[in-house]
């Protein structure tokens, strides 16, 4: 699962909320080798030449301009983990949804003025979503399904850059992003019929297709995931 190692510059690390880095440590971006310097690989910037186009971001990954942070998390697949690449792509989408849920309140105005993380974080998740799509033969399906939530996160990053006083509440937009990701994963898993864990079922049931997803849904889901 740990295909590449990444690190953050001190500027990128500044102001990150407690628990956010820990949430990602088990995945590619924050592999132990990157944090300890053991067996470290050459580091590429996390989001150079960032683009609001998912298709272009995928191309940047394929061309080696951006690290491929493909990761499907832990505890999301069936017993023995996902066996197919399509299952791992669904797991990749669910993992990004879970990352967003675990820190959903970063999108609210209830953060300190010193926190600089939101825009950085949104772009990082965007780049990870592009990695989900860059790692599958169903790339056209993935780009079609994930472009709307990717675009929404990219727009949230642009808005967060301007919100220097951290007065903006983007939690409704974030809830829509989570819903789009979990619904896309649900569609793929239903198609391949590979199975998934109870944790994945919990993620996919929080904001099913046809229902409005709200910050309250995200807060409830986070508490359920942490139980």
Short mmCIF file of C-alpha atoms in Angstrom, two decimals:
data_model
loop_
_atom_site.label_atom_id
_atom_site.label_comp_id
_atom_site.label_asym_id
_atom_site.label_seq_id
_atom_site.Cartn_x
_atom_site.Cartn_y
_atom_site.Cartn_z
CA UNK A 1 0.00 0.00 0.00
CA UNK A 2 2.87 2.34 0.72
CA UNK A 3 4.05 3.14 -2.80
CA UNK A 4 5.78 6.48 -2.25
CA UNK A 5 7.00 8.62 0.62
CA UNK A 6 6.31 12.30 1.03
CA UNK A 7 7.09 15.09 3.45
CA UNK A 8 5.84 18.59 4.15
CA UNK A 9 7.94 21.69 4.25
CA UNK A 10 7.88 23.65 7.54
CA UNK A 11 5.64 26.23 5.86
CA UNK A 12 3.19 23.59 4.69
CA UNK A 13 3.23 21.94 8.12
CA UNK A 14 2.58 25.19 10.02
CA UNK A 15 -0.79 25.51 11.67
CA UNK A 16 -2.01 21.99 10.87
CA UNK A 17 -4.67 20.84 13.33
CA UNK A 18 -3.82 18.16 15.85
CA UNK A 19 -4.73 14.76 14.45
CA UNK A 20 -4.69 15.72 10.77
CA UNK A 21 -1.20 14.42 10.05
CA UNK A 22 -1.83 11.36 12.21
CA UNK A 23 -4.92 10.60 10.13
CA UNK A 24 -2.73 10.33 7.04
CA UNK A 25 0.32 8.61 8.55
CA UNK A 26 -0.97 5.15 7.63
CA UNK A 27 -1.17 6.17 4.00
CA UNK A 28 1.36 7.24 1.43
CA UNK A 29 1.75 10.93 2.08
CA UNK A 30 3.17 10.56 5.55
CA UNK A 31 5.00 7.22 5.44
CA UNK A 32 7.31 6.55 8.34
CA UNK A 33 10.31 6.63 6.09
CA UNK A 34 9.53 10.19 5.13
CA UNK A 35 9.10 11.24 8.74
CA UNK A 36 12.21 9.49 10.05
CA UNK A 37 14.50 9.86 7.06
CA UNK A 38 14.94 6.08 6.88
CA UNK A 39 14.94 4.68 3.34
CA UNK A 40 13.65 8.02 2.06
CA UNK A 41 13.02 8.40 -1.65
CA UNK A 42 13.55 11.60 -3.67
CA UNK A 43 10.82 14.08 -2.79
CA UNK A 44 8.68 15.88 -5.34
CA UNK A 45 6.54 18.89 -4.36
CA UNK A 46 3.11 17.92 -3.06
CA UNK A 47 1.20 20.25 -5.33
CA UNK A 48 3.38 22.08 -7.84
CA UNK A 49 1.56 23.80 -10.70
CA UNK A 50 -1.74 23.07 -8.99
CA UNK A 51 -4.68 23.05 -11.37
CA UNK A 52 -8.41 23.13 -10.78
CA UNK A 53 -8.81 20.55 -13.56
CA UNK A 54 -8.80 16.96 -12.34
CA UNK A 55 -7.94 15.70 -15.82
CA UNK A 56 -4.85 17.93 -15.92
CA UNK A 57 -3.84 16.94 -12.39
CA UNK A 58 -4.05 13.27 -13.36
CA UNK A 59 -1.86 13.99 -16.38
CA UNK A 60 0.71 15.71 -14.13
CA UNK A 61 0.87 12.56 -12.00
CA UNK A 62 1.18 10.33 -15.05
CA UNK A 63 3.98 12.52 -16.41
CA UNK A 64 5.90 12.34 -13.11
CA UNK A 65 5.50 16.03 -12.31
CA UNK A 66 3.65 15.22 -9.08
CA UNK A 67 4.05 12.25 -6.73
CA UNK A 68 1.53 9.46 -7.17
CA UNK A 69 0.07 9.20 -3.68
CA UNK A 70 -2.30 6.34 -4.49
CA UNK A 71 -3.53 4.75 -1.27
CA UNK A 72 -6.66 2.85 -0.29
CA UNK A 73 -6.31 3.20 3.46
CA UNK A 74 -6.72 0.48 6.07
CA UNK A 75 -9.76 -1.47 7.16
CA UNK A 76 -11.94 -0.50 4.20
CA UNK A 77 -11.77 -3.68 2.13
CA UNK A 78 -13.33 -7.10 2.73
CA UNK A 79 -11.55 -9.77 4.77
CA UNK A 80 -8.04 -9.97 3.36
CA UNK A 81 -8.31 -6.51 1.80
CA UNK A 82 -9.31 -5.50 -1.73
CA UNK A 83 -8.04 -7.98 -4.31
CA UNK A 84 -8.67 -6.06 -7.53
CA UNK A 85 -7.38 -2.70 -8.67
CA UNK A 86 -10.96 -1.47 -9.07
CA UNK A 87 -11.61 -2.35 -5.43
CA UNK A 88 -8.51 -0.43 -4.42
CA UNK A 89 -9.68 2.60 -6.43
CA UNK A 90 -12.99 2.50 -4.55
CA UNK A 91 -11.01 2.20 -1.32
CA UNK A 92 -8.89 5.17 -2.40
CA UNK A 93 -12.02 7.29 -2.81
CA UNK A 94 -13.44 6.13 0.51
CA UNK A 95 -10.15 6.83 2.25
CA UNK A 96 -10.20 10.44 1.02
CA UNK A 97 -13.82 10.75 2.16
CA UNK A 98 -12.82 9.47 5.60
CA UNK A 99 -9.91 11.92 5.80
CA UNK A 100 -12.34 14.76 5.04
CA UNK A 101 -14.86 13.51 7.60
CA UNK A 102 -12.30 13.14 10.37
CA UNK A 103 -11.34 16.81 9.99
CA UNK A 104 -14.58 18.21 8.60
CA UNK A 105 -14.67 21.14 11.05
CA UNK A 106 -11.54 22.62 9.47
CA UNK A 107 -14.06 23.91 6.90
CA UNK A 108 -15.90 25.97 9.52
CA UNK A 109 -15.05 29.34 11.05
CA UNK A 110 -14.30 27.59 14.37
CA UNK A 111 -10.56 27.54 13.76
CA UNK A 112 -7.94 29.83 15.23
CA UNK A 113 -6.59 32.75 13.25
CA UNK A 114 -3.17 31.10 13.25
CA UNK A 115 -4.38 28.07 11.32
CA UNK A 116 -3.14 28.17 7.74
CA UNK A 117 -4.13 24.62 6.90
CA UNK A 118 -7.45 24.74 5.01
CA UNK A 119 -6.20 25.79 1.56
CA UNK A 120 -3.11 23.56 1.82
CA UNK A 121 -5.26 20.67 2.99
CA UNK A 122 -7.88 20.99 0.26
CA UNK A 123 -5.18 21.00 -2.44
CA UNK A 124 -3.49 18.00 -0.87
CA UNK A 125 -6.73 16.02 -0.88
CA UNK A 126 -7.32 17.13 -4.48
CA UNK A 127 -3.94 15.74 -5.45
CA UNK A 128 -4.66 12.47 -3.66
CA UNK A 129 -7.99 12.21 -5.47
CA UNK A 130 -6.18 12.64 -8.77
CA UNK A 131 -3.94 9.73 -7.75
CA UNK A 132 -7.05 7.57 -7.32
CA UNK A 133 -7.96 8.27 -10.94
CA UNK A 134 -4.42 7.96 -12.29
CA UNK A 135 -4.15 4.39 -11.05
CA UNK A 136 -7.00 2.67 -12.89
CA UNK A 137 -8.05 1.56 -16.35
CA UNK A 138 -11.38 3.20 -15.55
CA UNK A 139 -9.72 6.59 -15.63
CA UNK A 140 -12.41 8.18 -17.80
CA UNK A 141 -15.13 6.98 -15.39
CA UNK A 142 -13.13 8.21 -12.42
CA UNK A 143 -12.40 11.62 -13.94
CA UNK A 144 -16.06 12.03 -14.86
CA UNK A 145 -17.30 11.09 -11.40
CA UNK A 146 -14.65 12.85 -9.34
CA UNK A 147 -14.23 16.08 -11.33
CA UNK A 148 -17.17 17.79 -9.54
CA UNK A 149 -15.93 17.12 -5.97
CA UNK A 150 -12.33 17.81 -7.05
CA UNK A 151 -13.42 21.13 -8.55
CA UNK A 152 -15.39 21.98 -5.43
CA UNK A 153 -12.37 21.34 -3.19
CA UNK A 154 -10.13 23.38 -5.51
CA UNK A 155 -12.64 26.27 -5.32
CA UNK A 156 -12.73 25.93 -1.53
CA UNK A 157 -8.92 26.24 -1.51
CA UNK A 158 -9.08 29.43 -3.60
CA UNK A 159 -11.70 30.89 -1.27
CA UNK A 160 -9.73 29.85 1.82
CA UNK A 161 -6.67 31.65 0.46
CA UNK A 162 -8.67 34.89 0.52
CA UNK A 163 -10.25 34.23 3.91
CA UNK A 164 -7.33 35.48 6.00
CA UNK A 165 -9.51 36.04 9.06
CA UNK A 166 -10.97 32.53 8.87
CA UNK A 167 -14.56 33.74 9.01
CA UNK A 168 -15.83 31.59 6.13
CA UNK A 169 -17.89 28.46 6.71
CA UNK A 170 -17.44 25.91 3.90
CA UNK A 171 -18.86 22.92 5.74
CA UNK A 172 -21.92 22.61 3.48
CA UNK A 173 -19.64 22.43 0.45
CA UNK A 174 -17.44 19.87 2.18
CA UNK A 175 -20.47 17.71 2.97
CA UNK A 176 -21.36 17.69 -0.73
CA UNK A 177 -17.81 16.62 -1.58
CA UNK A 178 -17.93 13.72 0.89
CA UNK A 179 -21.29 12.61 -0.50
CA UNK A 180 -19.97 12.62 -4.06
CA UNK A 181 -16.92 10.55 -3.11
CA UNK A 182 -18.80 7.93 -1.10
CA UNK A 183 -21.50 7.61 -3.75
CA UNK A 184 -18.90 7.10 -6.50
CA UNK A 185 -17.16 4.45 -4.40
CA UNK A 186 -20.49 2.77 -3.71
CA UNK A 187 -21.28 2.65 -7.42
CA UNK A 188 -17.92 1.07 -8.23
CA UNK A 189 -18.12 -1.49 -5.42
CA UNK A 190 -21.65 -2.44 -6.44
CA UNK A 191 -20.41 -3.00 -9.98
CA UNK A 192 -17.43 -5.20 -9.12
CA UNK A 193 -19.13 -7.00 -6.20
CA UNK A 194 -15.88 -7.55 -4.35
CA UNK A 195 -17.22 -6.74 -0.92
CA UNK A 196 -16.07 -4.24 1.68
CA UNK A 197 -15.77 -3.73 5.41
CA UNK A 198 -18.31 -2.46 7.92
CA UNK A 199 -16.29 0.75 8.08
CA UNK A 200 -16.78 1.29 4.35
CA UNK A 201 -20.49 0.52 4.74
CA UNK A 202 -20.70 3.19 7.44
CA UNK A 203 -19.02 5.74 5.18
CA UNK A 204 -21.28 4.93 2.23
CA UNK A 205 -24.48 4.98 4.28
CA UNK A 206 -23.96 8.45 5.77
CA UNK A 207 -24.89 10.42 2.65
CA UNK A 208 -26.54 8.03 0.17
CA UNK A 209 -27.60 9.11 -3.30
CA UNK A 210 -30.80 11.13 -3.40
CA UNK A 211 -30.39 12.60 0.08
CA UNK A 212 -28.97 15.93 1.15
CA UNK A 213 -25.68 15.66 3.02
CA UNK A 214 -25.05 18.16 5.80
CA UNK A 215 -22.30 19.06 8.28
CA UNK A 216 -24.43 17.32 10.91
CA UNK A 217 -24.12 14.11 8.89
CA UNK A 218 -20.34 14.52 8.86
CA UNK A 219 -20.18 15.19 12.60
CA UNK A 220 -22.32 12.14 13.38
CA UNK A 221 -20.28 9.99 11.00
CA UNK A 222 -17.01 11.10 12.59
CA UNK A 223 -18.27 10.14 16.03
CA UNK A 224 -19.37 6.74 14.71
CA UNK A 225 -16.00 6.14 13.05
CA UNK A 226 -14.20 7.01 16.29
CA UNK A 227 -16.33 4.70 18.49
#
